[in-house]
CSV table of C-alpha atoms in Angstrom, one decimal:
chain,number,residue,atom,x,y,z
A,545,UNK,CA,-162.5,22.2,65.5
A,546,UNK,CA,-160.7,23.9,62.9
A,547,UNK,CA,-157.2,23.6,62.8
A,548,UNK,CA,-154.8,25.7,64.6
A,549,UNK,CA,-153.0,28.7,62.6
A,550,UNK,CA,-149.4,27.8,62.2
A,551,UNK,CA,-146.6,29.7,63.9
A,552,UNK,CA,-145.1,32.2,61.9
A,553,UNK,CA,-141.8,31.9,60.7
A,554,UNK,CA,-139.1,34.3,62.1
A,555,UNK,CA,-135.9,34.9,60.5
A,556,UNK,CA,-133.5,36.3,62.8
A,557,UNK,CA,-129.8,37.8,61.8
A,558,UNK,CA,-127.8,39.2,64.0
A,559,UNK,CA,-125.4,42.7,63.8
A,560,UNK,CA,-121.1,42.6,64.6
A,561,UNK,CA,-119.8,41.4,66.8
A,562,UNK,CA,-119.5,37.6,68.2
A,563,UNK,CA,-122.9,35.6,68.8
A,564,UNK,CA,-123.0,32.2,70.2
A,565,UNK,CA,-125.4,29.7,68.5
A,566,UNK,CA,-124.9,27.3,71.2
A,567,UNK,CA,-128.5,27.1,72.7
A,568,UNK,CA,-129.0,28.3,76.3
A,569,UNK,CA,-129.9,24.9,78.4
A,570,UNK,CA,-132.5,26.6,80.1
A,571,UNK,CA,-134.0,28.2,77.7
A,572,UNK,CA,-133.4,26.6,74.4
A,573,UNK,CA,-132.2,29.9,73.1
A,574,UNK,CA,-129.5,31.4,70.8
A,575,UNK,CA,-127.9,34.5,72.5
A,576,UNK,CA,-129.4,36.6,69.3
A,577,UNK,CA,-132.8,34.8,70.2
A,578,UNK,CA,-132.6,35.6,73.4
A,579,UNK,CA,-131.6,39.3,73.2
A,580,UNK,CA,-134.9,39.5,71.1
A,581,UNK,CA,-137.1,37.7,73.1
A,582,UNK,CA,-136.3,39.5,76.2
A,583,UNK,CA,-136.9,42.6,74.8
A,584,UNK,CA,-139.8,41.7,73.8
A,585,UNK,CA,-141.2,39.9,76.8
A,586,UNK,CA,-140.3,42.8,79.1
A,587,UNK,CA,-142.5,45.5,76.8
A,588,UNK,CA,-145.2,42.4,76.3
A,589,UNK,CA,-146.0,42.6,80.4
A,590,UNK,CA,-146.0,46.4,80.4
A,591,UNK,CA,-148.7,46.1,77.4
A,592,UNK,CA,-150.7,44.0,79.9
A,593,UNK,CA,-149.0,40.8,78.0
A,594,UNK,CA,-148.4,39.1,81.6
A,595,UNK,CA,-146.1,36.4,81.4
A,596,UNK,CA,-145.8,36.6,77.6
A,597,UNK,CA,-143.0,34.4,75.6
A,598,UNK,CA,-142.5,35.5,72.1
A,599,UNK,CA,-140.5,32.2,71.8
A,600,UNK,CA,-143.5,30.1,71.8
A,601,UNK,CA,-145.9,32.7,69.7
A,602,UNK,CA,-143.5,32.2,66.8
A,603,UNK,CA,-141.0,30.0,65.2
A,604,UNK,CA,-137.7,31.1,65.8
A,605,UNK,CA,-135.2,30.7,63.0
A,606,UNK,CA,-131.5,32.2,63.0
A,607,UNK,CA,-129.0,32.7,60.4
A,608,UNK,CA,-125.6,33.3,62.5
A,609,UNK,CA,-122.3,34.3,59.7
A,610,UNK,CA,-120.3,35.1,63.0
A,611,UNK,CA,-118.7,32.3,63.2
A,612,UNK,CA,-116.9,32.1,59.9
A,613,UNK,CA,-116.1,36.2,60.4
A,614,UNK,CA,-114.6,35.0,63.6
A,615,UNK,CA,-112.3,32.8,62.9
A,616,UNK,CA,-110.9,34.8,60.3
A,617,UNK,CA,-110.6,38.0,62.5
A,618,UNK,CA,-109.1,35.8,65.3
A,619,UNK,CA,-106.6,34.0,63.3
A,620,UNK,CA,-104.9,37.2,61.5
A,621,UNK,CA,-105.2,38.6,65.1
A,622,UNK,CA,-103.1,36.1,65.9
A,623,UNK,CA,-100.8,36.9,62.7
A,624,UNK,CA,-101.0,40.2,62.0
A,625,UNK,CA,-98.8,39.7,58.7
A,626,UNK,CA,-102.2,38.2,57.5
A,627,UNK,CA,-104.1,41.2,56.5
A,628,UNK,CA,-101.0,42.2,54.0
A,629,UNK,CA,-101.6,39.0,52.7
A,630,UNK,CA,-105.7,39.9,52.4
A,631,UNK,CA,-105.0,42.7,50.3
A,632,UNK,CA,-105.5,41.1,47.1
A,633,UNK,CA,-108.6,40.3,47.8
A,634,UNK,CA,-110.1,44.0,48.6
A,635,UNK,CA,-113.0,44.4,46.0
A,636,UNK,CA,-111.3,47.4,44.1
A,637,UNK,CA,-111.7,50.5,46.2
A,638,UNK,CA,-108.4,51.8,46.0
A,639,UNK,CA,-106.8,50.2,49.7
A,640,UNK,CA,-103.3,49.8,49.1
A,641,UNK,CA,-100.8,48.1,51.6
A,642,UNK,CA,-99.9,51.1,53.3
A,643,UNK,CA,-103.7,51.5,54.6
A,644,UNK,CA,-102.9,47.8,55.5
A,645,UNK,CA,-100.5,48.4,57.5
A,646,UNK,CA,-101.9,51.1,59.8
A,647,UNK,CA,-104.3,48.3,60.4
A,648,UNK,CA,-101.8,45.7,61.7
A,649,UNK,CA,-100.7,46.6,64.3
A,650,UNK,CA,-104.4,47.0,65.5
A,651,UNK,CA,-104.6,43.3,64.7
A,652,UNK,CA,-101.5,42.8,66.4
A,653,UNK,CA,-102.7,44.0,69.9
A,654,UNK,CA,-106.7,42.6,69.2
A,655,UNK,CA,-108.1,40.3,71.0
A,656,UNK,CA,-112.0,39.0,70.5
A,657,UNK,CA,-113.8,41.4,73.1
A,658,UNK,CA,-111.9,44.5,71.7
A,659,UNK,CA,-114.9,46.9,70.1
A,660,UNK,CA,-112.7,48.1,67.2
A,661,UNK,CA,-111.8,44.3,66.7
A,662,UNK,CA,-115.0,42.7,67.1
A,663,UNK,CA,-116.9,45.6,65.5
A,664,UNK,CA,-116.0,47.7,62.9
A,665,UNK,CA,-113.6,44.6,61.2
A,666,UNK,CA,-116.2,42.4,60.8
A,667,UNK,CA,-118.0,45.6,58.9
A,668,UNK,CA,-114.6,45.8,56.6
A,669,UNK,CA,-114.3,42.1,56.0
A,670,UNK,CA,-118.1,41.6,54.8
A,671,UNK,CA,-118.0,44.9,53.0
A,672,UNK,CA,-114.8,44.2,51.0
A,673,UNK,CA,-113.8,41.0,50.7
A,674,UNK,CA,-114.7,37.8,49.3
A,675,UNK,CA,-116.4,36.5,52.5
A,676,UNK,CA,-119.0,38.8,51.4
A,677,UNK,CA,-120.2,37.1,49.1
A,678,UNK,CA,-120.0,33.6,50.9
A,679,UNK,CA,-122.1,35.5,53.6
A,680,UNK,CA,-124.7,36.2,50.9
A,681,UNK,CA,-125.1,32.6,49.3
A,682,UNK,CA,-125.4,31.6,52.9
A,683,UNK,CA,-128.5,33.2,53.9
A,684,UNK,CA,-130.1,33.2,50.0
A,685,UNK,CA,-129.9,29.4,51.0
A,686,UNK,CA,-131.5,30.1,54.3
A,687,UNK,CA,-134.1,32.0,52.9
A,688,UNK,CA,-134.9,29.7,50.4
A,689,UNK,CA,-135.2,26.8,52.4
A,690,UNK,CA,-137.8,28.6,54.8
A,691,UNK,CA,-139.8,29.7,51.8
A,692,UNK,CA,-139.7,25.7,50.8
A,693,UNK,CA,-141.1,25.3,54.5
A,694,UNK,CA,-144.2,28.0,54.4
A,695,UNK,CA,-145.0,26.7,50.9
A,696,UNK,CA,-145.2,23.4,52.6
A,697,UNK,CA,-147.0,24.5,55.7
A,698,UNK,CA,-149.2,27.5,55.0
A,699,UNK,CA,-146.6,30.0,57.5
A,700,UNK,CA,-145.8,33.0,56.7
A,701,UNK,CA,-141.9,34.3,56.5
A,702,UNK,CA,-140.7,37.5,58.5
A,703,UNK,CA,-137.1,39.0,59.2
A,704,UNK,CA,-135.8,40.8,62.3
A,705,UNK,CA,-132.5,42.0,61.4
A,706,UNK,CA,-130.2,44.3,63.3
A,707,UNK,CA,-127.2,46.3,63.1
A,708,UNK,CA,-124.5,44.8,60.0
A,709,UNK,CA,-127.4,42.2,59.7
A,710,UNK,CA,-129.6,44.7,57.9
A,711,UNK,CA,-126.9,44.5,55.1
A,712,UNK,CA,-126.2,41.1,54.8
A,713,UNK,CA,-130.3,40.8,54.4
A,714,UNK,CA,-130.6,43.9,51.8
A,715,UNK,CA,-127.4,42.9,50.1
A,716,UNK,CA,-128.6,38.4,49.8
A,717,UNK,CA,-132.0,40.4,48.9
A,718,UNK,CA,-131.1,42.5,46.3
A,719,UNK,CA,-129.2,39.9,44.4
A,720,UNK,CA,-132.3,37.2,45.5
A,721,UNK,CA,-135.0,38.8,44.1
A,722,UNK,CA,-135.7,39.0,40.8
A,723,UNK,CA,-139.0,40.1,38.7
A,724,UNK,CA,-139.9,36.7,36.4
A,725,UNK,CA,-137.4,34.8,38.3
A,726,UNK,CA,-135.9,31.6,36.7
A,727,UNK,CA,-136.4,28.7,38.9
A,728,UNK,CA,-133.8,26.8,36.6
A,729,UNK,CA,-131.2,29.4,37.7
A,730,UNK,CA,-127.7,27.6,39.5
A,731,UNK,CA,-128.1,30.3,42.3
A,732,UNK,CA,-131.2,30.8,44.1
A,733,UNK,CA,-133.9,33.7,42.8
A,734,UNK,CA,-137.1,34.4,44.0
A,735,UNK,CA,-139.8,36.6,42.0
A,736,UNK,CA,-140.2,39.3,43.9
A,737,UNK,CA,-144.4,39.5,42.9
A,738,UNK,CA,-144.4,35.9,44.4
A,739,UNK,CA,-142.6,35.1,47.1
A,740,UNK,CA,-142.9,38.5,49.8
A,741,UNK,CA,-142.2,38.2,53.6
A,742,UNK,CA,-145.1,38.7,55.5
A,743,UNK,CA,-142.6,41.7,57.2
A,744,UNK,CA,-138.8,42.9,57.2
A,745,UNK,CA,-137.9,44.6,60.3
A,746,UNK,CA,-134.7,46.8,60.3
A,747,UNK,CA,-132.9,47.7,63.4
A,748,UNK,CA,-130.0,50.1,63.3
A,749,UNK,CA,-130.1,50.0,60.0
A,750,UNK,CA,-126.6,50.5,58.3
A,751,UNK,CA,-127.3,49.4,54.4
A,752,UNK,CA,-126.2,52.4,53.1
A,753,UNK,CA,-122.9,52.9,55.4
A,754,UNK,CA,-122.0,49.4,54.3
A,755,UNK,CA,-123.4,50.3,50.9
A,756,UNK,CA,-120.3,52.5,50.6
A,757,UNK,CA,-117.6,49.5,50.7
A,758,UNK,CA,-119.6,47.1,48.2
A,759,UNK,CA,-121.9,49.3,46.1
A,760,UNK,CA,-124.4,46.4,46.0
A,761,UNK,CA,-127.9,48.1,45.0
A,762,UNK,CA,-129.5,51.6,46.6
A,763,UNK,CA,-131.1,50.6,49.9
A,764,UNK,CA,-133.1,53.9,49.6
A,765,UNK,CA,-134.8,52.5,46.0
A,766,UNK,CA,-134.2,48.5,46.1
A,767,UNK,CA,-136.7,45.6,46.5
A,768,UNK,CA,-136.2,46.0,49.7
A,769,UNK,CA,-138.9,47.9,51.1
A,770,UNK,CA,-143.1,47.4,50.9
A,771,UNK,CA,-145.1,48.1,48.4
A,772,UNK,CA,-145.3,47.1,44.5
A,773,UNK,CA,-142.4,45.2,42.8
A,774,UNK,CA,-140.6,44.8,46.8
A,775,UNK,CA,-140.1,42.1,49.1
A,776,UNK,CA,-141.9,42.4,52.1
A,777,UNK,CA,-146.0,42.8,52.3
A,778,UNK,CA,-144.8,45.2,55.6
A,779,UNK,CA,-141.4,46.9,56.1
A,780,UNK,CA,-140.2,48.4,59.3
A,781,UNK,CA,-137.3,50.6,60.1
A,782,UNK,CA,-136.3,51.8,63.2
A,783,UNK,CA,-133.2,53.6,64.6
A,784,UNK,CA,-132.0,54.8,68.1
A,785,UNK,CA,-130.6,58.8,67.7
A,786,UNK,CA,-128.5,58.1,70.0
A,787,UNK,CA,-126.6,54.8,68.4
A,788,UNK,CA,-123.8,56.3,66.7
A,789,UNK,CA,-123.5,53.7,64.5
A,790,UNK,CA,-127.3,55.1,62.7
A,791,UNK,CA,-125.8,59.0,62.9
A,792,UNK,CA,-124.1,58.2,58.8
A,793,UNK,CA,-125.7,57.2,55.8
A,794,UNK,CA,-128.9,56.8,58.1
A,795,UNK,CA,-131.6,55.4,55.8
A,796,UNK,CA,-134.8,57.1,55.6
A,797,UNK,CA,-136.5,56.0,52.2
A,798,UNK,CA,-140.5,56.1,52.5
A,799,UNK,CA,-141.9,52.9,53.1
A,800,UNK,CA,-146.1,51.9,51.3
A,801,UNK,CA,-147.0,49.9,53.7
A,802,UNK,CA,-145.1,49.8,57.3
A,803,UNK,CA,-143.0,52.9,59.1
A,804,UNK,CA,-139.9,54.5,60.6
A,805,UNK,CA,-139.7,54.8,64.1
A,806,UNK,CA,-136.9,57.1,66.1
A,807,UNK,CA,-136.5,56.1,69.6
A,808,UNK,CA,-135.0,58.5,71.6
A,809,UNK,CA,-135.0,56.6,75.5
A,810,UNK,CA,-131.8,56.1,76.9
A,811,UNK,CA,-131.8,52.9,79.3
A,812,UNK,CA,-128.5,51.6,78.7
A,813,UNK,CA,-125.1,53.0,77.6
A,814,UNK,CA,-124.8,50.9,74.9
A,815,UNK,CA,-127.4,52.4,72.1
A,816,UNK,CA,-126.9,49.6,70.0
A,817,UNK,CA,-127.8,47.0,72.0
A,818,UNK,CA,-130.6,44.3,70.4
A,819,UNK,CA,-132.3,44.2,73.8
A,820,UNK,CA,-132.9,47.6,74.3
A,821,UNK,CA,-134.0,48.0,70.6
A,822,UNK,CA,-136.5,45.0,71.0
A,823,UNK,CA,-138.1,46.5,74.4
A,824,UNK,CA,-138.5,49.8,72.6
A,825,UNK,CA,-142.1,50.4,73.1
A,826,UNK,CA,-142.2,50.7,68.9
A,827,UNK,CA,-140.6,48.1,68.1
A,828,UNK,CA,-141.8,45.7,70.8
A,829,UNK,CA,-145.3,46.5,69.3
A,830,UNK,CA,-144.4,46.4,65.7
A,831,UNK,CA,-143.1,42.7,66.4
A,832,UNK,CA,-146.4,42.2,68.5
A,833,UNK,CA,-148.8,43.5,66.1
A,834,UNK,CA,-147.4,42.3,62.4
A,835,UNK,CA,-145.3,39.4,63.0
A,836,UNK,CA,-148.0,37.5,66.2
A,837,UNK,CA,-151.2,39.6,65.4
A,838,UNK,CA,-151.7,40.6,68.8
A,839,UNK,CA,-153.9,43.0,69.6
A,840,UNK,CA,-152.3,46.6,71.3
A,841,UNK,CA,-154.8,49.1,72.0
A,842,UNK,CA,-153.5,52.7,71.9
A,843,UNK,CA,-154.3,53.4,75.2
A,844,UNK,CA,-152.3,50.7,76.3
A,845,UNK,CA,-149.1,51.5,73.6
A,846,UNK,CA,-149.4,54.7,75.6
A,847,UNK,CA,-149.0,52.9,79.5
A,848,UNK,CA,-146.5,51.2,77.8
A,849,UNK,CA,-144.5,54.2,76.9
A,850,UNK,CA,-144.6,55.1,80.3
A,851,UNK,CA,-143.8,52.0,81.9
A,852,UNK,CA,-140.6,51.9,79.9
């Protein structure tokens, strides 16, 4: 009997906002894991996929930079006086303490389920500050260590990655990947001709809002995409038109090998939500299809549709 085919590898990086990485009991799950495989399941049943657990077709892997963003937000929450202090360490973009201030006393009054808090800060802390860049080694680490893994075992190495996620994976990507890469190099590079995930899948997008604050690369031309001289063998980019947070700076570069999807189903208030974008018929089979290799007929893509 030849020997089974190993489980791909999937990468998973989560948007704003808090995410616990304390595993579910039950089900052995992050709450980013979870979002995603619920999604998925629930789409994998209406595609005839009856009891179907994208947790066990695939190797889950999660990089979670919450935590540090976290206890940063809450702690100059908690002394508001703080973000004066943080000034200095805005990455040139002309904020001066007067913009500052207009922001304390939003601190002042935060707490951690706040939406402006939880939000749109962590957006101006990676953007703009030094924690960026901590963010980045983080996951370049990550990434390089699962590459040691495949190399090891024969998987192959995909990314799901939603909301600010996106740009902490095309920001770590564009400084990763290099063409004739020097292994010798103190930080990590990968040559991009070499080492390719198998697929990059982009959910609410927002590289090129956060683009704005840090100027690192052009997601509409960088190695992140498909095709020659880029890092994925499949890209995969898809956007809800009614998630306000995809309505600026909304990226829509062409893509060789892969596609855009719009979804335009409203099932829940909250557009943004990882759930909803995983059980979007689209992206439920574009995980399916190109990450697991199953096999979706488009007859059945079509009850799907309708199911959802």
């Amino acid at each position: 009997m030849p020997p089974a085919t190993p489980k791909p590898i999937v990468l998973l990086i989560h948007g704003m906002g808090t995410h616990h990485q304390e595993e579910n009991a039950q089900e052995g799950l992050t709450s980013t894991q979870k979002e995603v495989c619920d999604g998925v399941n629930e789409t994998a049943a209406h595609f005839g996929f009856e009891d179907y657990k994208f947790q066990d077709k695939v190797e889950l892997h999660e990089f979670n930079y919450s935590k540090s963003l976290e206890e940063i937000l809450l702690r100059d929450a908690a002394n508001a006086q703080a973000l004066i202090d943080h000034i200095t360490l805005l990455q040139g973009r002309g904020l001066v303490q007067d913009i500052a201030a207009k922001l304390v006393e939003e601190f002042s009054e935060a707490d951690s389920g706040k939406f402006f808090y939880t939000h749109w800060m962590d957006v101006i802390y990676y953007g703009l500050m030094f924690w960026g860049e901590m963010i980045r080694n983080e996951l370049a680490a990550k990434i390089n260590e699962l590459y040691i893994q495949a190399n090891r075992t024969g998987q192959t190495v995909n990314v799901i990655a939603h909301s600010l996620g996106t740009a902490v994976l095309h920001d770590t990507l564009v400084k990763l990947y290099r063409k004739d890469a020097d292994i010798r190099a103190k930080a990590p590079e990968l040559d991009v001709d070499i080492f390719k995930f198998d697929a990059v899948i982009q959910i609410a997008n927002v590289s090129r809002l956060v683009n704005i604050l840090n100027g690192i690369g052009d997601p509409h031309t960088s190695v992140v995409n498909s095709g020659p001289h880029k890092c994925s063998k499949r890209f995969f980019n898809f956007f809800n038109e009614f998630d306000p947070f995809t309505w600026f700076k909304r990226w829509d570069a062409p893509i060789d090998t892969g596609y855009s999807g719009r979804i335009t189903t409203v099932r829940n208030i909250n557009t943004h939500d990882l759930t909803e974008y995983a059980a979007a018929p689209t992206v439920c089979y574009a995980i399916m299809r190109n990450i697991v290799g199953e096999s979706i007929s488009d007859a059945t893509y079509r009850l799907g549709e309708q199911a959802h």
